[in-house]
XYZ file of C-alpha atoms in Angstrom:
728
model
C 127.320 81.345 78.448
C 126.476 80.353 75.024
C 125.225 83.065 72.473
C 123.248 80.845 70.281
C 120.790 84.030 69.111
C 123.858 85.758 67.554
C 124.167 85.716 63.577
C 126.725 81.888 62.995
C 129.581 84.634 61.124
C 133.232 82.466 60.502
C 135.249 82.951 62.614
C 138.696 81.326 63.323
C 140.028 80.416 67.201
C 142.929 82.388 68.335
C 145.104 79.483 68.914
C 143.274 76.026 67.138
C 146.250 73.746 68.953
C 144.793 70.959 70.529
C 146.104 68.566 73.332
C 147.156 66.049 71.519
C 149.483 68.415 68.768
C 150.294 70.303 72.289
C 152.565 66.614 73.041
C 153.766 65.587 69.471
C 155.699 69.010 68.792
C 156.947 68.726 73.457
C 158.000 64.774 72.190
C 159.607 67.038 68.829
C 161.641 68.990 70.654
C 163.641 66.373 73.292
C 166.189 65.235 70.870
C 167.398 69.464 69.955
C 167.021 70.228 73.984
C 167.879 66.824 75.714
C 169.768 63.977 73.102
C 170.114 62.074 75.685
C 166.206 61.081 76.921
C 165.397 58.345 74.694
C 162.578 56.493 76.340
C 159.512 58.492 74.947
C 157.364 55.532 76.427
C 153.970 57.207 78.253
C 155.139 55.264 81.449
C 158.561 57.384 81.620
C 158.165 60.128 83.754
C 159.511 63.152 81.847
C 156.056 62.132 79.010
C 153.886 62.569 81.981
C 155.127 66.127 82.791
C 155.065 66.984 79.149
C 151.430 65.567 78.960
C 150.617 67.313 81.974
C 151.657 70.632 81.437
C 149.944 69.856 77.857
C 146.421 69.513 79.607
C 147.209 72.650 81.624
C 148.226 74.471 77.958
C 145.216 73.229 76.258
C 143.236 74.401 79.425
C 144.612 77.630 78.936
C 143.814 77.976 75.495
C 140.348 77.060 75.708
C 139.848 80.066 78.112
C 141.541 82.001 75.854
C 139.840 81.465 72.109
C 136.712 82.049 74.669
C 137.813 85.634 74.915
C 134.590 87.057 72.734
C 132.245 86.523 75.071
C 134.335 88.372 78.126
C 134.022 91.209 74.944
C 130.880 90.445 75.174
C 129.940 91.619 78.308
C 132.377 94.563 77.994
C 130.451 95.796 75.226
C 126.685 95.707 77.143
C 128.580 97.775 79.950
C 130.222 100.149 77.662
C 125.925 100.591 76.476
C 125.351 101.335 80.462
C 123.465 97.598 80.503
C 122.982 97.261 84.476
C 121.756 94.115 85.259
C 117.616 94.861 86.711
C 116.780 94.524 90.583
C 114.259 92.006 91.943
C 110.822 93.283 91.525
C 109.275 93.644 95.127
C 105.774 91.343 95.929
C 102.915 93.625 96.940
C 99.891 92.651 98.610
C 96.910 94.275 100.295
C 97.545 94.022 104.185
C 94.171 94.588 106.483
C 95.063 96.071 109.895
C 92.466 95.621 112.832
C 91.571 97.404 115.693
C 91.332 96.664 118.910
C 88.449 98.780 119.744
C 87.010 101.656 117.738
C 88.711 105.367 118.746
C 87.017 108.563 118.749
C 89.328 110.597 116.492
C 91.298 110.099 112.850
C 94.152 107.476 113.888
C 96.675 106.754 111.270
C 98.844 104.125 110.194
C 102.121 105.653 109.107
C 104.100 104.000 106.099
C 107.146 102.230 106.152
C 105.542 99.926 109.232
C 106.447 95.837 108.977
C 104.828 93.352 108.807
C 106.385 89.557 107.997
C 105.700 86.401 107.615
C 106.103 83.663 111.180
C 109.313 82.851 110.957
C 109.993 78.468 110.917
C 112.539 76.195 111.716
C 114.240 76.448 108.036
C 112.651 79.733 106.715
C 113.569 83.283 107.622
C 110.547 85.526 108.361
C 109.308 87.614 105.235
C 109.443 91.075 105.917
C 106.682 93.859 103.780
C 105.983 97.401 104.561
C 103.510 99.565 104.504
C 103.842 101.686 100.834
C 102.061 105.164 102.446
C 99.796 106.036 105.500
C 97.044 104.606 106.000
C 94.379 106.657 107.391
C 91.399 105.395 109.593
C 88.271 107.737 109.697
C 85.070 108.634 111.405
C 82.677 107.903 109.523
C 79.427 108.506 109.925
C 76.161 108.006 107.316
C 74.556 111.136 105.678
C 71.801 109.687 103.653
C 69.750 106.747 103.291
C 68.494 105.324 99.740
C 66.413 103.459 97.706
C 65.760 102.570 94.074
C 63.600 100.506 92.120
C 67.348 99.859 89.067
C 70.459 98.900 90.007
C 71.955 101.514 87.704
C 76.187 102.474 87.078
C 74.764 105.681 87.528
C 72.044 106.738 90.238
C 69.702 109.252 88.883
C 66.495 107.940 90.256
C 66.677 107.896 94.094
C 64.003 108.148 96.895
C 65.376 109.293 100.531
C 62.451 106.741 102.651
C 64.357 107.939 106.448
C 64.494 111.552 105.398
C 60.830 112.701 107.527
C 60.579 109.087 109.773
C 64.264 108.778 111.336
C 66.086 111.192 113.399
C 70.023 111.483 113.926
C 71.246 110.985 117.319
C 73.927 112.779 118.646
C 76.125 109.645 118.386
C 76.276 109.344 114.328
C 73.558 106.957 114.466
C 70.456 106.994 112.616
C 66.706 105.411 114.111
C 63.066 105.131 113.835
C 60.077 103.637 112.532
C 60.107 100.738 110.838
C 61.122 100.956 106.982
C 61.490 98.445 104.344
C 64.341 98.922 102.286
C 63.339 97.299 99.172
C 60.042 97.720 97.103
C 56.786 96.316 98.807
C 57.242 93.289 96.013
C 61.088 92.891 96.088
C 62.757 92.116 92.946
C 65.950 91.322 91.701
C 67.452 95.252 91.306
C 65.974 97.120 94.168
C 68.690 98.792 95.821
C 69.285 100.509 99.369
C 72.343 103.147 99.221
C 73.876 104.559 101.814
C 76.109 107.187 101.432
C 78.903 108.504 103.617
C 80.523 111.780 105.089
C 82.239 113.384 102.899
C 84.238 115.001 104.969
C 85.692 112.089 105.989
C 88.815 109.857 105.379
C 87.669 106.568 104.790
C 89.373 104.765 101.526
C 90.398 101.963 102.012
C 88.795 101.180 105.426
C 87.254 98.376 107.490
C 84.206 99.365 108.836
C 80.761 97.913 110.533
C 77.853 98.821 109.032
C 75.402 98.183 112.361
C 71.463 96.773 111.852
C 68.762 96.775 113.570
C 65.501 95.356 112.774
C 62.781 92.433 114.617
C 64.119 89.571 115.047
C 63.713 86.517 112.759
C 62.043 89.326 110.332
C 59.644 86.445 108.143
C 61.552 87.701 104.662
C 60.501 83.918 102.630
C 65.040 83.803 102.235
C 67.102 81.421 102.925
C 69.315 82.796 106.136
C 72.317 80.600 105.270
C 72.288 82.054 101.114
C 70.347 85.653 101.014
C 69.540 86.763 97.367
C 71.231 90.423 97.724
C 75.081 91.439 97.313
C 76.826 94.612 98.655
C 79.417 97.125 96.617
C 80.761 99.725 96.828
C 81.431 103.224 94.233
C 85.469 102.606 93.407
C 84.861 105.497 90.666
C 84.582 103.634 88.123
C 82.271 100.423 88.968
C 80.931 99.245 91.901
C 82.818 96.316 93.480
C 82.282 93.795 96.066
C 83.056 94.534 100.287
C 82.200 91.649 101.558
C 85.129 89.446 102.154
C 83.050 86.559 102.817
C 79.666 85.182 103.715
C 80.358 85.362 107.673
C 80.707 88.762 107.286
C 76.981 89.672 106.619
C 75.937 88.983 110.026
C 72.254 89.766 109.975
C 71.896 87.000 107.491
C 70.397 88.607 105.099
C 68.486 91.386 106.857
C 66.568 88.341 108.877
C 68.183 88.893 112.073
C 67.448 84.484 112.504
C 69.389 83.168 114.922
C 70.971 86.249 116.463
C 71.865 86.328 120.777
C 69.136 84.538 122.766
C 66.224 84.814 120.434
C 64.507 86.635 123.277
C 64.650 90.321 122.388
C 61.534 91.866 120.128
C 64.295 93.394 117.822
C 68.702 92.758 117.638
C 71.279 94.718 115.799
C 73.841 92.961 113.974
C 76.700 94.360 112.143
C 77.671 94.087 108.571
C 81.209 93.894 107.762
C 82.584 95.761 104.858
C 86.214 96.288 102.884
C 86.325 99.432 101.538
C 88.276 99.990 98.602
C 91.134 102.435 98.564
C 89.945 103.514 95.925
C 87.021 105.211 97.339
C 86.393 108.234 96.095
C 83.878 111.292 97.198
C 81.059 111.242 94.073
C 77.737 112.947 93.433
C 74.853 110.652 91.944
C 71.615 112.698 91.835
C 71.611 115.036 94.372
C 73.778 113.462 97.211
C 77.262 113.979 97.693
C 79.519 111.209 99.618
C 80.688 108.001 99.866
C 78.512 105.231 98.379
C 77.769 101.820 98.828
C 74.764 100.459 98.218
C 72.954 96.449 99.059
C 71.506 95.430 95.429
C 68.642 92.776 95.612
C 69.477 89.711 93.296
C 68.263 86.367 91.671
C 68.017 83.395 93.721
C 70.662 80.800 92.958
C 69.279 77.687 92.371
C 66.229 76.199 94.547
C 66.475 78.741 96.935
C 63.721 81.457 97.619
C 63.891 85.303 96.706
C 62.805 88.259 99.276
C 58.511 87.268 99.701
C 58.619 90.958 101.498
C 61.218 93.303 101.509
C 62.937 93.719 104.703
C 61.959 96.275 107.565
C 65.077 98.165 109.383
C 64.613 100.324 113.089
C 68.401 101.969 112.991
C 71.236 102.416 111.056
C 75.365 103.078 112.193
C 78.891 102.387 111.959
C 82.230 102.676 112.890
C 85.493 101.454 111.998
C 87.331 98.541 112.833
C 90.417 98.727 110.525
C 91.807 99.796 107.559
C 93.357 98.449 104.363
C 96.668 99.199 102.573
C 99.357 98.116 100.006
C 101.896 96.798 101.785
C 105.878 95.986 99.807
C 107.700 92.956 100.024
C 110.813 95.106 101.593
C 112.357 95.726 104.810
C 113.410 100.450 104.958
C 116.739 101.519 106.338
C 117.099 105.164 107.853
C 119.916 107.472 107.556
C 122.772 104.883 107.052
C 125.907 105.717 106.501
C 128.192 104.996 104.145
C 131.320 106.722 104.534
C 133.391 109.753 104.332
C 134.669 110.782 101.124
C 137.731 111.108 100.561
C 137.671 113.886 97.485
C 138.921 112.132 94.231
C 136.789 111.629 91.315
C 135.075 107.835 91.052
C 134.621 106.913 94.560
C 132.460 104.233 95.679
C 130.627 103.101 98.530
C 128.256 100.149 99.678
C 125.551 99.812 101.432
C 125.212 97.871 104.179
C 122.024 95.564 102.897
C 121.720 94.880 98.923
C 119.558 94.872 96.684
C 118.427 98.452 96.681
C 114.705 99.143 95.479
C 113.934 102.363 92.755
C 114.229 105.187 95.232
C 111.523 106.899 95.657
C 111.295 111.383 96.147
C 111.931 110.805 100.266
C 115.158 108.464 99.263
C 117.828 110.293 98.347
C 121.952 110.962 99.574
C 122.455 113.253 101.847
C 126.527 114.646 102.003
C 127.341 116.634 105.157
C 130.341 119.262 103.966
C 133.383 119.719 106.562
C 131.437 122.675 108.324
C 128.956 123.272 106.110
C 125.617 122.964 105.235
C 124.184 119.647 104.477
C 123.253 118.658 100.656
C 120.742 116.829 98.872
C 122.555 114.687 96.043
C 120.724 113.407 92.985
C 120.702 109.669 91.316
C 120.792 109.584 87.530
C 121.214 106.606 85.197
C 124.899 107.796 84.110
C 127.090 110.855 83.797
C 126.710 111.644 80.691
C 124.535 114.885 80.986
C 126.829 115.487 84.360
C 129.283 118.797 84.906
C 131.886 119.407 87.275
C 129.128 121.235 89.448
C 125.987 118.649 89.266
C 125.523 116.691 92.253
C 124.729 113.587 90.888
C 125.981 109.733 91.251
C 124.707 106.816 89.989
C 123.470 103.943 92.685
C 123.744 99.769 90.963
C 120.657 98.549 92.461
C 121.859 94.822 92.050
C 125.176 94.768 94.399
C 123.617 98.057 96.219
C 126.859 99.830 95.891
C 126.810 104.190 94.551
C 129.588 105.697 92.914
C 130.667 109.565 91.967
C 131.754 110.895 88.557
C 134.898 110.169 87.575
C 137.921 112.266 85.991
C 138.061 111.803 82.299
C 140.556 111.961 79.637
C 138.772 113.750 76.401
C 140.707 112.270 72.971
C 138.601 114.253 70.902
C 140.656 117.066 72.022
C 144.111 115.518 71.770
C 143.978 117.913 67.908
C 143.372 120.588 69.889
C 145.962 120.261 72.228
C 148.847 119.504 69.935
C 148.205 122.605 67.946
C 148.470 124.493 71.041
C 151.813 122.533 71.698
C 152.902 123.297 68.370
C 151.996 126.670 68.625
C 153.825 128.006 72.080
C 157.718 125.829 71.192
C 157.478 127.717 67.513
C 156.583 130.472 69.246
C 159.427 130.515 71.246
C 157.936 130.720 74.324
C 158.570 128.959 77.804
C 155.386 127.466 79.137
C 154.029 129.200 81.817
C 152.009 127.969 84.945
C 148.539 129.630 83.656
C 149.103 127.729 79.375
C 150.248 124.278 81.329
C 146.722 124.323 82.905
C 144.902 125.031 79.510
C 146.786 122.153 78.210
C 145.996 119.857 81.314
C 142.100 120.952 81.853
C 141.836 120.619 77.664
C 142.318 117.066 78.207
C 140.657 116.426 81.161
C 136.763 116.729 82.425
C 134.934 115.661 85.514
C 131.923 114.019 85.076
C 129.644 115.100 87.733
C 130.291 116.962 90.912
C 132.936 115.158 93.649
C 131.392 115.116 97.664
C 134.983 117.693 99.051
C 137.560 115.825 101.425
C 136.037 115.150 104.718
C 132.400 114.673 104.121
C 130.339 112.217 105.325
C 127.994 110.030 102.984
C 124.588 109.613 104.363
C 121.168 108.022 102.525
C 118.557 109.243 104.017
C 116.483 106.360 103.812
C 116.027 103.501 101.238
C 114.393 100.062 100.449
C 115.836 96.665 100.830
C 114.195 92.936 99.356
C 112.697 91.554 96.497
C 112.830 88.203 94.561
C 109.718 85.292 94.023
C 110.020 84.367 98.473
C 107.800 86.992 98.341
C 104.857 86.189 96.417
C 103.447 84.808 99.809
C 99.908 83.362 100.188
C 96.561 84.717 102.032
C 96.663 84.968 105.579
C 100.349 84.369 105.710
C 101.358 88.083 106.931
C 100.288 87.815 110.539
C 102.980 88.948 112.162
C 103.090 93.084 113.025
C 107.551 93.891 113.564
C 107.267 96.885 115.342
C 104.614 97.388 118.060
C 101.568 99.672 116.442
C 98.832 100.914 119.055
C 95.349 100.183 119.026
C 96.040 97.172 116.184
C 95.079 93.714 117.482
C 95.327 92.186 114.546
C 96.745 92.360 110.997
C 96.279 89.867 107.670
C 97.015 90.009 104.404
C 92.944 88.410 102.509
C 94.801 88.483 99.064
C 97.860 86.679 97.692
C 101.074 88.438 97.184
C 101.922 89.299 93.706
C 104.432 90.086 91.022
C 107.224 88.815 93.185
C 110.619 88.184 90.689
C 114.109 87.184 91.087
C 116.773 89.526 89.596
C 118.183 89.492 86.326
C 121.055 87.126 85.569
C 123.573 87.602 82.745
C 122.154 84.994 80.551
C 118.537 86.827 80.696
C 120.745 90.391 79.520
C 122.284 88.930 76.889
C 119.600 88.146 75.235
C 117.724 91.777 76.122
C 120.014 93.898 75.383
C 119.752 92.771 70.946
C 115.508 93.390 71.867
C 116.643 97.221 73.717
C 118.602 97.999 70.337
C 116.274 97.408 68.268
C 113.130 98.912 69.709
C 115.764 102.932 70.561
C 113.771 103.250 73.664
C 110.731 104.236 71.424
C 107.271 102.449 70.633
C 106.264 101.742 67.161
C 106.029 98.708 65.500
C 104.359 95.415 67.903
C 107.608 94.149 68.729
C 108.675 97.466 70.361
C 105.411 97.669 72.318
C 106.234 93.997 73.762
C 109.563 94.556 74.353
C 109.149 97.456 76.072
C 106.054 97.087 78.457
C 108.240 93.814 79.591
C 111.199 96.484 80.023
C 108.867 98.979 82.577
C 108.150 95.930 84.992
C 111.116 95.307 86.123
C 111.224 91.703 86.669
C 107.318 91.815 87.464
C 106.438 90.868 83.455
C 106.885 87.727 82.375
C 105.667 87.703 78.737
C 104.267 90.622 76.521
C 101.838 89.950 73.438
C 101.263 92.920 71.168
C 97.890 92.356 68.663
C 97.909 93.432 65.611
C 94.491 93.261 64.995
C 91.659 94.324 67.001
C 91.925 97.635 68.131
C 90.675 100.468 67.009
C 92.783 103.026 64.911
C 94.805 105.247 66.990
C 94.936 102.119 69.550
C 97.547 99.539 70.968
C 96.406 96.853 72.846
C 99.752 95.285 75.083
C 98.828 91.668 76.872
C 100.658 91.275 79.733
C 101.081 88.177 81.793
C 102.959 89.107 84.863
C 105.707 87.062 86.867
C 104.533 84.832 89.986
C 105.566 81.574 92.108
C 105.874 78.162 90.451
C 107.066 76.742 93.620
C 103.186 74.817 93.402
C 103.719 73.176 90.340
C 106.424 71.090 91.586
C 104.649 70.061 94.237
C 101.308 68.899 92.335
C 99.360 71.566 92.116
C 99.145 74.403 89.429
C 99.191 77.920 89.559
C 95.533 79.099 90.038
C 94.555 82.419 87.375
C 93.733 85.008 90.306
C 97.651 84.502 90.060
C 98.451 85.661 87.332
C 96.056 88.896 88.397
C 97.554 92.293 87.627
C 97.577 94.490 89.867
C 96.544 98.213 89.428
C 99.966 99.166 90.147
C 101.948 97.305 87.706
C 99.274 97.757 85.291
C 99.771 102.131 85.801
C 103.705 101.711 85.840
C 103.190 100.164 82.188
C 100.934 102.197 80.884
C 102.659 105.539 82.023
C 106.756 104.040 80.745
C 104.924 103.373 77.488
C 103.064 106.694 77.994
C 106.659 108.225 77.115
C 107.627 106.441 74.449
C 104.475 105.621 72.111
C 104.005 108.058 69.305
C 101.686 111.107 69.896
C 98.195 110.832 69.250
C 98.715 106.664 69.958
C 96.622 105.156 73.064
C 97.475 102.755 75.072
C 95.344 99.618 76.797
C 97.072 96.945 78.658
C 95.045 93.654 78.859
C 95.583 90.302 80.522
C 94.904 87.363 78.748
C 91.380 85.308 78.711
C 92.717 82.446 81.141
C 91.203 79.340 79.744
C 91.408 75.669 82.432
C 92.600 72.126 81.417
C 91.564 69.278 82.891
C 92.918 65.429 81.600
C 91.838 62.470 81.962
C 93.358 59.576 80.810
C 94.562 55.920 81.730
C 98.120 54.743 81.722
C 99.691 51.373 81.618
C 102.900 51.283 83.281
C 105.477 48.773 83.062
C 105.476 45.816 84.979
C 108.914 46.905 86.973
C 106.732 50.128 88.698
C 104.338 47.484 89.987
C 104.707 49.173 93.952
C 102.524 51.185 95.354
C 105.567 52.919 95.921
C 106.492 53.202 92.551
C 102.935 54.361 91.343
C 102.285 56.827 93.966
C 106.238 58.554 92.530
C 104.852 58.090 88.712
C 101.347 59.927 89.466
C 103.214 62.578 91.178
C 105.497 63.017 88.289
C 102.346 63.176 85.622
C 100.868 65.154 87.512
C 103.759 67.643 87.822
C 104.726 66.986 84.862
C 100.977 68.939 83.211
C 100.710 71.586 85.229
C 104.405 72.801 83.998
C 103.231 71.501 80.748
C 99.799 73.462 80.978
C 100.708 76.552 82.382
C 101.256 80.174 81.145
C 104.859 80.387 82.478
C 106.656 77.471 82.151
C 104.322 75.956 79.775
C 104.565 74.920 76.090
C 107.473 72.273 74.229
C 110.248 74.582 74.786
C 109.409 75.027 78.608
C 108.781 79.162 77.668
C 104.971 79.666 78.149
C 102.485 77.801 76.045
C 102.084 80.623 73.438
C 99.162 82.847 72.724
C 96.397 81.323 71.092
C 97.754 78.304 70.864
C 94.722 75.037 71.417
C 95.522 71.495 73.380
C 95.418 68.542 71.410
C 94.546 64.749 73.264
C 98.239 64.342 70.895
C 100.296 67.212 72.925
C 98.967 65.090 75.994
C 100.516 61.825 74.571
C 103.421 62.773 73.700
C 104.071 64.208 77.037
C 102.887 61.134 78.987
C 104.990 59.020 76.701
C 108.243 60.185 77.140
C 108.418 60.151 80.703
C 109.710 56.631 82.575
C 107.738 53.811 83.510
C 104.783 54.489 80.693
C 103.544 50.982 78.520
C 100.875 52.626 77.036
C 98.101 55.388 76.952
C 94.464 55.044 76.955
C 92.035 57.466 75.613
C 92.541 60.980 77.026
C 89.326 63.586 77.614
C 89.764 67.059 78.099
C 88.292 69.184 80.252
C 88.054 73.172 79.505
C 87.235 75.534 82.605
C 86.407 78.860 81.658
C 85.603 81.960 83.618
C 81.430 82.621 83.410
C 79.863 85.116 85.185
C 82.200 85.577 87.904
C 82.542 81.666 88.339
C 84.507 79.450 86.835
C 82.775 76.508 85.016
C 83.749 72.859 84.025
C 82.272 71.371 80.899
C 83.904 68.571 78.208
C 85.663 70.253 75.307
C 84.040 70.619 72.428
C 85.516 68.003 69.999
C 87.789 66.832 72.832
C 89.968 70.056 72.080
C 90.989 72.967 74.099
C 90.939 76.004 72.102
C 91.649 79.138 74.267
C 90.816 82.237 71.544
C 93.065 84.086 69.592
C 94.417 86.679 72.910
C 93.721 83.537 75.071
C 96.261 81.142 77.430
C 95.844 77.648 78.329
C 96.588 77.361 83.005
C 95.971 74.371 84.620
C 95.507 74.163 88.955
C 94.419 71.269 91.500
C 90.456 73.239 93.246
C 88.979 69.883 94.167
C 85.791 71.588 94.633
C 85.641 72.313 91.044
C 87.312 69.522 89.506
C 89.834 71.183 87.710
C 92.414 68.932 88.864
C 93.719 65.946 86.464
C 91.974 62.524 87.049
C 95.436 59.875 85.995
C 94.259 56.155 86.379
C 97.841 53.861 86.760
C 97.159 50.349 84.602
C 99.607 47.151 85.353
């Protein structure tokens, strides 16, 4: 361990003798202690032994001179610094039912889903964070509007007097248009669900019926419309893929055998987990809508409004967040011996931060079970406090120690002196008084014979949990009525446990902040600390915010294995989950100044694609060598142009730093086998209206902006990969 960040103060070794000096000193002592020994040549067996023991002594002195490093770690322990445990990855897991159910159904928290186990890799287990409730959605209102507003104010109930609601909850009636007679972009069709039914996070199938192959003038493969749901702040998409709209844009084209005049088809929608009951105009409930949009490219729009005859809805599943962990319940840790400072080991480690329902239960002999509380340390604990400390990384709990108080030594000395001068015998009560003054119990100790039981805890975490989409497909325990499970999005924010070197670098910054956020550096350090390993980088800009507001730009941790495979990391892998965002905000709000508002943001990611010719040495002119060089060049570029591993120092591409051709030239020329480079062309990729667009970089340099970050990834359709041609 090298403490390069410490100031280089003058310091001397505790023993500075070298190996040769030890050998020479021993040889000088031979005439004094063994005069008959006259052969000092290196070939002499005695001299060989001297050199051997001198080498052993030299190694011992080397370790002896490194004692200050050990002391530094001991100082960290005095400060109460613990290595941070791994952070679990999180993702949304969708359960699909085998059939729609007649009653509200619950999938309880802690259900485990996993990846498939292979011959070389163990299964990665995720557990649901909370209970998933799959409700019975009912359509309350069918409304239309001429303009797509964020807050609808003018709504028309076209179906009130023309459609009737059946006993099954299905609405039907005469053909009715859902857009205006001549549809134009912005026309909306709203579906409002009963507010008494819990359908947040549900997967619903909205069954719509209309005339077969309705002539609406659109291309059924690319219908100009979008389905959205109101999540309390904005309208968010609810279709995972175009094929989920089986009505094909209300055209009902190529459905069934084509002989029926009326066809019904489903629109499968994944409702947001944050799906509140909202009051718009005079209507209240859960809101989704279909918006008529501009046709894309040469595609045509609606020439006439689609016609509907009936509408019905049912739940076919639900989505809930899951964390990469396994939940263990009612684990017996052992039996107390009644002594202070006891330690008990969990069967599984590391242990994730405990929730309210995860605690230690102490069952005294012939007593009532007690709930004990986890604390950071015993500084504020008394002898009656039922406290314990949990080392999450090692999975060890400890009870309060018995400590002698050196600060009371003067009082003890005066008491003893007074007893001696008065000539009184040391009575039992006075002896107990002296003992109590010298010792103090921090935290209660479970009575002897008590059984210690952990009600529940979770173990797991690490980068391995950042799995790809559609990999969590195995339900570890039987769940009735569940036919399938999957994750439509990748798992994010998993991070490995903190190393000792990382802790050594973290502590000086932590001591500077003193657990309060005042300066920009304070916000940056505390934001990373709030993430518990899930935040890799942070930046607090000093300009651009309004008075009283502070913005913190964070980059979450993600799995970097795809870099070594020559694929890079897509910017979606750096998305900040709502839970992690709220976790950082709550942590900073407890430490900010009064009146300061904290905003958590993500950088503006800008992609870079490199195109160049590379001349290689003649000895590399074989197919195998050329393929290896291409692989090495791709990996080097993806690693260099990356928010986590990029830059010249390998600590992540600096915020706001442009990419110049000279950066690429210096990188490639340093690689073995490269003889010369041709012209280096840079292409940048930016997100515009939800789509990534690739175009040549202006002036052949990519400028991400003051709060932007450079990244690169492989996407054949987008042509975001690097194009390198080898020349022999």
